[in-house]
PDB file of C-alpha atoms in Angstrom:
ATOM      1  CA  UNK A   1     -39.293 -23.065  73.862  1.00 46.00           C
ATOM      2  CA  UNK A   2     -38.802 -26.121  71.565  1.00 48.00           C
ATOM      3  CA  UNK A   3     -40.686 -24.497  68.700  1.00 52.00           C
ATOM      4  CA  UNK A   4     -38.625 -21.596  68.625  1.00 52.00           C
ATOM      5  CA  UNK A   5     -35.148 -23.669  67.510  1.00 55.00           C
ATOM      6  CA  UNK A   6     -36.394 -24.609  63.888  1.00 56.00           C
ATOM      7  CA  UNK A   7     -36.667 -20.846  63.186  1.00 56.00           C
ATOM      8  CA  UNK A   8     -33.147 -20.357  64.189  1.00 57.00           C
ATOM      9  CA  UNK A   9     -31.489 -22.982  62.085  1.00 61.00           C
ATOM     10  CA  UNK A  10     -33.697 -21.678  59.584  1.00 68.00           C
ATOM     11  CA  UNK A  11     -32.331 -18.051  59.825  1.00 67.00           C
ATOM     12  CA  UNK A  12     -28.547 -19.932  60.519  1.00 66.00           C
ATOM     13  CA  UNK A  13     -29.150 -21.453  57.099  1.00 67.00           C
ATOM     14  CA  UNK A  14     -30.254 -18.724  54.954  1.00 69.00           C
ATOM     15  CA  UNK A  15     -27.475 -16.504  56.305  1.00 65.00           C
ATOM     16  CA  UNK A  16     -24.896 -19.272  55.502  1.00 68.00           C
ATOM     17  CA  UNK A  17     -26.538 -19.561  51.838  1.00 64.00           C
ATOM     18  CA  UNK A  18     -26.119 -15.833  51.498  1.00 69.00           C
ATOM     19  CA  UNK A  19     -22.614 -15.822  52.496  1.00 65.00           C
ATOM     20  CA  UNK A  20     -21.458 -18.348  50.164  1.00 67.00           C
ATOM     21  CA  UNK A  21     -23.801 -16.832  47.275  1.00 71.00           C
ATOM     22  CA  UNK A  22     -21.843 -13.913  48.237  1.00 75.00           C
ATOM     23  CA  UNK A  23     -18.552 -15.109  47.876  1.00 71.00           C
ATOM     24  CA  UNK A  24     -19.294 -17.153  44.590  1.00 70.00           C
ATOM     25  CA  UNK A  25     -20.169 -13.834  43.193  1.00 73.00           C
ATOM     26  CA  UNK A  26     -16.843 -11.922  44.562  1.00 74.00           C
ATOM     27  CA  UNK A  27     -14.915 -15.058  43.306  1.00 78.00           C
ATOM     28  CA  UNK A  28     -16.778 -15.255  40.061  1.00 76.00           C
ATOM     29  CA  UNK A  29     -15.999 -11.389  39.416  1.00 76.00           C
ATOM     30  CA  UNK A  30     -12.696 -11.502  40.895  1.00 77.00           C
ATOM     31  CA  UNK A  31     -12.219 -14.289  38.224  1.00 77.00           C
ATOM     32  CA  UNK A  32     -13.570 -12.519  35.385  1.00 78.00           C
ATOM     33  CA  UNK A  33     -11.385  -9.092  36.340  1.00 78.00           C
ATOM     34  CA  UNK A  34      -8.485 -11.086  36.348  1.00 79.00           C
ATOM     35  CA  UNK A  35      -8.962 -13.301  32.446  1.00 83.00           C
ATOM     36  CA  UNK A  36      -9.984  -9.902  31.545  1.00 79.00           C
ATOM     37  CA  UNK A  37      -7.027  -8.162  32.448  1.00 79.00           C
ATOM     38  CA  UNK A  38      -4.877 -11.016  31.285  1.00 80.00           C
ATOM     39  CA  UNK A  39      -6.316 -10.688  28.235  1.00 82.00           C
ATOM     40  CA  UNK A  40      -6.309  -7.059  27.583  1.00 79.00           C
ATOM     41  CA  UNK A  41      -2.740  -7.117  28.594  1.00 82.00           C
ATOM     42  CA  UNK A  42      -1.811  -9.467  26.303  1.00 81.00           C
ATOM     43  CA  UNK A  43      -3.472  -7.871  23.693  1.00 84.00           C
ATOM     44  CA  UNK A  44      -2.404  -4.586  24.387  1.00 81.00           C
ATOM     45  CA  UNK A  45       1.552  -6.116  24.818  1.00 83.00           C
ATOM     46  CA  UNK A  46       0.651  -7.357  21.139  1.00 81.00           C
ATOM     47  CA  UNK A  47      -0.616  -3.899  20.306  1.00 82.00           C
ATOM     48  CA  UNK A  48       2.562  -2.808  21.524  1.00 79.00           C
ATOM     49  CA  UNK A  49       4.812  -4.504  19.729  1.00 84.00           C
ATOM     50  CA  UNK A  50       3.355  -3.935  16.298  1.00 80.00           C
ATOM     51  CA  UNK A  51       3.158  -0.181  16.837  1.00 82.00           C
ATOM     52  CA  UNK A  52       6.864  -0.763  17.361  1.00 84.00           C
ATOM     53  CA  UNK A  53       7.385  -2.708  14.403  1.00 83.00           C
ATOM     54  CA  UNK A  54       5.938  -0.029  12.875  1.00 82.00           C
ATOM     55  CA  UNK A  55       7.414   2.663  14.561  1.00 84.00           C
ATOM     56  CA  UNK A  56      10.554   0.632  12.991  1.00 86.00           C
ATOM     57  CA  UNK A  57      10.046   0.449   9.840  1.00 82.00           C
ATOM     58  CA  UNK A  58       8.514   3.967   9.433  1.00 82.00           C
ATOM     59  CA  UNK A  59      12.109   5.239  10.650  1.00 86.00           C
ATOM     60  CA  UNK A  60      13.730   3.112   8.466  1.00 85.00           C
ATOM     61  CA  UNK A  61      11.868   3.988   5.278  1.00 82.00           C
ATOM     62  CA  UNK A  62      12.310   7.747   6.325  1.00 85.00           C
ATOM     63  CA  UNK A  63      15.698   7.400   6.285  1.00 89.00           C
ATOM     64  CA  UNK A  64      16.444   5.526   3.235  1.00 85.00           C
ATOM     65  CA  UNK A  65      13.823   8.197   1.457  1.00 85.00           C
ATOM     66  CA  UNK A  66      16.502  11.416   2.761  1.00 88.00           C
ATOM     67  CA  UNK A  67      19.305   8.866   1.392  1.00 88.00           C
ATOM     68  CA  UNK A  68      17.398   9.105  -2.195  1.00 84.00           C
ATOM     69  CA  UNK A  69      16.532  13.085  -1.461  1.00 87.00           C
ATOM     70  CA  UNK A  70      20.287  13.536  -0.933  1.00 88.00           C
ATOM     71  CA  UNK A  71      21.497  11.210  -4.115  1.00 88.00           C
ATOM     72  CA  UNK A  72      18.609  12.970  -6.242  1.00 86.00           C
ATOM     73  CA  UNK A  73      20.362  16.534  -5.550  1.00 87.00           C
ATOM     74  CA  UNK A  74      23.993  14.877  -6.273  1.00 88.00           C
ATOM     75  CA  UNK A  75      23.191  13.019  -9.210  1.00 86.00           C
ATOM     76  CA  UNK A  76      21.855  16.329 -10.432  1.00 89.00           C
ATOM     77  CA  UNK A  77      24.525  18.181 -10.100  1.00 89.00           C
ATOM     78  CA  UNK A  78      26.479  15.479 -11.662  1.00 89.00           C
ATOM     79  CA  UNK A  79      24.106  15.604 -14.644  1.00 87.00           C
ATOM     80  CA  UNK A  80      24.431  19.369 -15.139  1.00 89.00           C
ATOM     81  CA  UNK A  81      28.408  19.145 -15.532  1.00 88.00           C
ATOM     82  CA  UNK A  82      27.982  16.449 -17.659  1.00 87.00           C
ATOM     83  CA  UNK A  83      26.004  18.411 -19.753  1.00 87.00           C
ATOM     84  CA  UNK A  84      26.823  22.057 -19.274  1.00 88.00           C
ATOM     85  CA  UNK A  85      30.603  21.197 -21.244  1.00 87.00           C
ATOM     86  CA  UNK A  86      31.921  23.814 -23.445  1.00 88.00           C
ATOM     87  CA  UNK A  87      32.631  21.335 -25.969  1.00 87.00           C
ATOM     88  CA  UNK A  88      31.471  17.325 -26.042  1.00 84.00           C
ATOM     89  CA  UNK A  89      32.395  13.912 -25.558  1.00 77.00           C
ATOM     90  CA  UNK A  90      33.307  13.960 -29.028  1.00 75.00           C
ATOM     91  CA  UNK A  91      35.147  17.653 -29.425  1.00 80.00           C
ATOM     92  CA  UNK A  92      31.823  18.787 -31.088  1.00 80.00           C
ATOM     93  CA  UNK A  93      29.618  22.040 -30.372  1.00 85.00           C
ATOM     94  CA  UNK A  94      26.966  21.022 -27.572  1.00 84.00           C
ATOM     95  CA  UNK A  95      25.051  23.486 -29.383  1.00 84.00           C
ATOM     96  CA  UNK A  96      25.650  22.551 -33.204  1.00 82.00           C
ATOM     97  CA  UNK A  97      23.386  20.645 -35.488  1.00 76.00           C
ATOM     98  CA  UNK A  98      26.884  18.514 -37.281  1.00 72.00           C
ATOM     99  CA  UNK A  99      27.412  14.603 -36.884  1.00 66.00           C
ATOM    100  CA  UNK A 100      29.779  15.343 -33.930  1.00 73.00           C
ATOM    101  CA  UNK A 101      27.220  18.134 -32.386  1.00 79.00           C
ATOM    102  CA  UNK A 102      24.812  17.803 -29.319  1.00 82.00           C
ATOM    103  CA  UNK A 103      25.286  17.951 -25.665  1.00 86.00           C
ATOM    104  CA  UNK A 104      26.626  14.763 -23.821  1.00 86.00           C
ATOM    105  CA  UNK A 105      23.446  13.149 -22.472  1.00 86.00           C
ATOM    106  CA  UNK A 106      22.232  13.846 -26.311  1.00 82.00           C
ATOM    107  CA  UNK A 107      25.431  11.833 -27.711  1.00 82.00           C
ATOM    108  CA  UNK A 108      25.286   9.051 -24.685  1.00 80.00           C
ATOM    109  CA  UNK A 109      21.390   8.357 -26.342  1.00 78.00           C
ATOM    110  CA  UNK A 110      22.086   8.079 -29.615  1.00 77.00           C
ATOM    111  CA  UNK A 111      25.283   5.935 -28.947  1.00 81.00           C
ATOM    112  CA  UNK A 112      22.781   3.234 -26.800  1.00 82.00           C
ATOM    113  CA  UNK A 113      19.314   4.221 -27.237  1.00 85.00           C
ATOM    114  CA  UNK A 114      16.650   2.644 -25.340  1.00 82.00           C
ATOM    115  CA  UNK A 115      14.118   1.421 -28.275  1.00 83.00           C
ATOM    116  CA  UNK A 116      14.531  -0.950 -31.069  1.00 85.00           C
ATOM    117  CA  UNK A 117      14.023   1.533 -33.905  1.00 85.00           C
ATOM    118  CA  UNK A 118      15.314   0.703 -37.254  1.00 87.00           C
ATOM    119  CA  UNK A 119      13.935   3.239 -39.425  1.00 87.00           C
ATOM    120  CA  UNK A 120      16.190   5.521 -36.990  1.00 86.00           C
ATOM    121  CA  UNK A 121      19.323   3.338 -37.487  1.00 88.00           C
ATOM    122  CA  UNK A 122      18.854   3.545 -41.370  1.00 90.00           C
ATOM    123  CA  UNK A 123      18.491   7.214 -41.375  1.00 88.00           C
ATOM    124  CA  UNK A 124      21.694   7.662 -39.321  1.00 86.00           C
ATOM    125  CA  UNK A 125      23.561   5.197 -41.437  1.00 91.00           C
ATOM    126  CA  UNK A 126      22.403   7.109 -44.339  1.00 91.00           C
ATOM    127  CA  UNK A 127      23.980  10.772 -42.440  1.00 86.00           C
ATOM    128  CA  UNK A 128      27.209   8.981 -41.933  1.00 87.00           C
ATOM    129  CA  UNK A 129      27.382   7.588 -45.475  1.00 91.00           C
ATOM    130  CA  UNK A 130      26.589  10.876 -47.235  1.00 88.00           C
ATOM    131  CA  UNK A 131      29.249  12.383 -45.852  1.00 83.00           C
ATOM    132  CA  UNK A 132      31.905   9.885 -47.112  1.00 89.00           C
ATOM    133  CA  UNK A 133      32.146  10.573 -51.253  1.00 89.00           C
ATOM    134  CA  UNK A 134      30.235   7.395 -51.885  1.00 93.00           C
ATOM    135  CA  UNK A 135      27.059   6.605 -53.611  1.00 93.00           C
ATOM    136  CA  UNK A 136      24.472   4.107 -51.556  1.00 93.00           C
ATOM    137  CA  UNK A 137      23.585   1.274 -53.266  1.00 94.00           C
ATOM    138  CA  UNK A 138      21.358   0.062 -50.327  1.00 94.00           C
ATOM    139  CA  UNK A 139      20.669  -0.049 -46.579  1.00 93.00           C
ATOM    140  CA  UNK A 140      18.361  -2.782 -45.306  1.00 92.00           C
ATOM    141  CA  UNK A 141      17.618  -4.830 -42.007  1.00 87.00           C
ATOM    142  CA  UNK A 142      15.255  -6.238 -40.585  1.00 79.00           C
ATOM    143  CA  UNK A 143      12.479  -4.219 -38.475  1.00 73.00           C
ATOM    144  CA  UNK A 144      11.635  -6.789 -35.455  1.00 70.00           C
ATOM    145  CA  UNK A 145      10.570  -3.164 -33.567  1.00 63.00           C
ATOM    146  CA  UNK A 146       6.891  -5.427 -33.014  1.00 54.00           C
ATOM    147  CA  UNK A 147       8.240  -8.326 -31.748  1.00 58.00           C
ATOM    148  CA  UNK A 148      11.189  -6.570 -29.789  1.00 62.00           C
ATOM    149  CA  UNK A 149      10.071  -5.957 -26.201  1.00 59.00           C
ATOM    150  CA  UNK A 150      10.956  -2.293 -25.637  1.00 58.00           C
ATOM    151  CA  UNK A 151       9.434  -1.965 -22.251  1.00 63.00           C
ATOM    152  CA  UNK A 152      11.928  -1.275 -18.860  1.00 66.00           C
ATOM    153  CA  UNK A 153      13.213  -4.213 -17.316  1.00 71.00           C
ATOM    154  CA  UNK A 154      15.112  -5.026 -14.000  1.00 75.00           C
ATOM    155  CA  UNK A 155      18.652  -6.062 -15.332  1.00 80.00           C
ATOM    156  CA  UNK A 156      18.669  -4.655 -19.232  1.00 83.00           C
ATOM    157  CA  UNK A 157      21.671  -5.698 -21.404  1.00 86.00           C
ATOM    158  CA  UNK A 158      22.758  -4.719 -24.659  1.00 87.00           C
ATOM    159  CA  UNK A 159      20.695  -6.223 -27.777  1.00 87.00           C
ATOM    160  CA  UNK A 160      21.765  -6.404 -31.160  1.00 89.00           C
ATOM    161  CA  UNK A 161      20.391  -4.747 -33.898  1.00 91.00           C
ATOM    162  CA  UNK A 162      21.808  -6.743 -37.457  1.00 92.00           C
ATOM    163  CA  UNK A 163      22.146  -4.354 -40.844  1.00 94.00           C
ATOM    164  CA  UNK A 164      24.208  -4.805 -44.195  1.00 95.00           C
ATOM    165  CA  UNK A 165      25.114  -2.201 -46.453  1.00 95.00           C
ATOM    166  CA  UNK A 166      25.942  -2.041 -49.919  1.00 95.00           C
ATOM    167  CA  UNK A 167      28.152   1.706 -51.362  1.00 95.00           C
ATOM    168  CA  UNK A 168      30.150   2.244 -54.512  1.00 95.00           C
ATOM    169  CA  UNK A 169      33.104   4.788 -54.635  1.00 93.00           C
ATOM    170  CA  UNK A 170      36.801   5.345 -54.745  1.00 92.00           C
ATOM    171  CA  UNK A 171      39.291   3.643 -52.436  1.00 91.00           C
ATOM    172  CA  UNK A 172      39.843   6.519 -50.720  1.00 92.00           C
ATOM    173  CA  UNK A 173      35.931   6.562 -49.990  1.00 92.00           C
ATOM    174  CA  UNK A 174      35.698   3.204 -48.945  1.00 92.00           C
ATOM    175  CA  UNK A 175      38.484   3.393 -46.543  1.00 92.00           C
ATOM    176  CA  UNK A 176      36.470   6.340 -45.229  1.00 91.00           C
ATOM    177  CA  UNK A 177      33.522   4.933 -44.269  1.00 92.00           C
ATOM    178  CA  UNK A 178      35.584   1.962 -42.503  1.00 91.00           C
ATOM    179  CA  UNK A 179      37.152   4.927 -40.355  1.00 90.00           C
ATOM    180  CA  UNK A 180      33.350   6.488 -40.184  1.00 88.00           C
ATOM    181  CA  UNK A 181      32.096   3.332 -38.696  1.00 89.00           C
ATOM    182  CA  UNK A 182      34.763   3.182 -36.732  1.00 86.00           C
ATOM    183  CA  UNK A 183      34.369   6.479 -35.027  1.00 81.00           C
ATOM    184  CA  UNK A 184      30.734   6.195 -34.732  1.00 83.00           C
ATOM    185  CA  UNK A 185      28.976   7.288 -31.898  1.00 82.00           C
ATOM    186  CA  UNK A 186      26.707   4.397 -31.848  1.00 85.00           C
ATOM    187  CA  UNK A 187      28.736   1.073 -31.530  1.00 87.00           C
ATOM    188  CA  UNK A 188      28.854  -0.702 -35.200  1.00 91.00           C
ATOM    189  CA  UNK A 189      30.408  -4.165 -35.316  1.00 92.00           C
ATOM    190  CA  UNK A 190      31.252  -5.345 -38.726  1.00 92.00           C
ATOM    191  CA  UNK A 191      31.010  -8.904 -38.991  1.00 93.00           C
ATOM    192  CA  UNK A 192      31.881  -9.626 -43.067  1.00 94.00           C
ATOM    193  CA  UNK A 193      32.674  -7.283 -45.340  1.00 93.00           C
ATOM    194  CA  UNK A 194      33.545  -7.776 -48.955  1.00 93.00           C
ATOM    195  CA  UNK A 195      35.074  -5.503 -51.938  1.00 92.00           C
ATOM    196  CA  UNK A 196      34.672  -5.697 -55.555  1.00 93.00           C
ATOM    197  CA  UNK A 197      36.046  -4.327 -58.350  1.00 89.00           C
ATOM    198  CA  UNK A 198      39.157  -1.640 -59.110  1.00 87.00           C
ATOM    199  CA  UNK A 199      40.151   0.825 -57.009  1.00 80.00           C
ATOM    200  CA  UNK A 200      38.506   3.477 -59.165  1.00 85.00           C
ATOM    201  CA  UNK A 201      35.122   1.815 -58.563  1.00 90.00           C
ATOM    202  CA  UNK A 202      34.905  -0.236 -55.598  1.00 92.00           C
ATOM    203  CA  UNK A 203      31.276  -1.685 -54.303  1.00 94.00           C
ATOM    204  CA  UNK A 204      31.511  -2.632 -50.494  1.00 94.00           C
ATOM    205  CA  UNK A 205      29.138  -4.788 -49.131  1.00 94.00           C
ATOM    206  CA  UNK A 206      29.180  -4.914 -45.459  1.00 93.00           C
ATOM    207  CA  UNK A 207      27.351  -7.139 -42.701  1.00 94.00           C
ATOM    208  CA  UNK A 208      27.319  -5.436 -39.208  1.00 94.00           C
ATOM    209  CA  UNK A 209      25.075  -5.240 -36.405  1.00 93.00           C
ATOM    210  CA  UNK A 210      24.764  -2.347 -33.539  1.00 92.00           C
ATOM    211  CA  UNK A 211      23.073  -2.161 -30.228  1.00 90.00           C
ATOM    212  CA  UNK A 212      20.094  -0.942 -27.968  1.00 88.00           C
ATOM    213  CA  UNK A 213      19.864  -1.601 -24.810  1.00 86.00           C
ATOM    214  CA  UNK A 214      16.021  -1.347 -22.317  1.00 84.00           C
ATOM    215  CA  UNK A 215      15.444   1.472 -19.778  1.00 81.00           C
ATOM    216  CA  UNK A 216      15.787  -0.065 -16.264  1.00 78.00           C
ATOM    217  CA  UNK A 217      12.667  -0.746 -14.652  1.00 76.00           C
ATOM    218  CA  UNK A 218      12.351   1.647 -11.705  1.00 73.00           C
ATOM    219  CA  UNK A 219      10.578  -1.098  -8.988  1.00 72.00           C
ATOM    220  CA  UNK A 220       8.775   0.515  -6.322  1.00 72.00           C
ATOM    221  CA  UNK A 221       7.749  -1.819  -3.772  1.00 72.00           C
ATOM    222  CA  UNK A 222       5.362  -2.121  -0.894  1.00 75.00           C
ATOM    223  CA  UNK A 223       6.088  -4.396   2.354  1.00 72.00           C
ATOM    224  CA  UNK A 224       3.242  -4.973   5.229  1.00 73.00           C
ATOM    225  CA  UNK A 225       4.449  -4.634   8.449  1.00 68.00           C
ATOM    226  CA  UNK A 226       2.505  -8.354  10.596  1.00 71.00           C
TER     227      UNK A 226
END
């Protein structure tokens, strides 16, 4: 009888050892079920929340983008009656080919344009000075078209463009191209002007500047959504 106890501690043992192996595994899994699911839930709440950021920003952009749709179709409109006018800005045919002819958006270029161009300017000084009953003597500038930066920008202002003149002709003349500048499409501001002689034969010389001004940069941005 006494050599039959060992065995049973024996078997007493190994069952004990194979219960706790046993629950060291359950506990181990359990364990690794549970980071795991902390884990995936937190990166699934993460997940989450960008998708709504997204979702966000999607229905924001959407909207401002029917905003633009909508101002597009109004500002066209607006454009068309500005155009579409029986007669112009200046009481001139929107059709014509005269120095007070051309549609509105025509007239509204040539009064600012968007390019430093001074071969331009001296051919339409020359237009409004042949009509006037005087004789040129001489246009001349400067052309700083190269070194002018004619590209768009965000906030563009007006820049100056600097000319002088020189004409011979009657009073009568002279006081005509004063008005003629004056009434000008494109802004001319006379800065000196000087007159010789009698008032059969009076030479003007005149120092004036006008004005361009840049396109506006159209900025299209992208943002990334974190």
């Amino acid at each position: 009888m006494a050599s039959k106890e060992p065995k049973k501690t024996s078997a007493k043992h190994s069952l004990i050892d194979k219960a706790n192996a046993t629950v060291v595994g359950v506990t181990s899994a359990a364990v690794f079920v549970v980071i795991f699911s902390l884990v995936a839930c937190h990166t699934l709440l993460n997940q989450f929340t960008y998708q709504n950021r997204i979702i966000k920003a999607s229905k924001t952009t959407l909207r401002v983008l029917k905003d633009d749709i909508n101002a597009v179709g109004e500002l066209e409109d607006a454009y068309q009656a500005f155009v579409n006018q029986p007669q112009n800005a200046l009481g001139g045919d929107p059709s014509g080919t005269a120095a007070q002819d051309g549609d509105n958006a025509k007239i509204t270029l040539d009064a600012l344009p968007s390019q430093y161009d001074f071969p331009a300017l001296a051919t339409s000084l020359q237009n409004i000075l042949n009509g006037q009953g005087v004789q040129i003597q001489a246009i001349s500038g400067t052309d700083n078209e190269v070194s002018q930066d004619t590209g768009a920008v965000n906030n563009p202002t007006p820049i100056a463009i600097p000319f002088q003149i020189s004409v011979t002709g009657k009073y009568d003349a002279i006081q005509n191209v004063i008005s003629a500048f004056d009434h000008s499409i494109r802004p001319i501001q006379i800065q000196t002007m000087t007159l010789t002689g009698d008032q059969n034969n009076l030479t003007l010389t005149l120092t004036a500047q006008t004005f361009y001004q840049p396109a506006k940069a159209l900025n299209i941005s992208t943002k990334v959504v974190k």
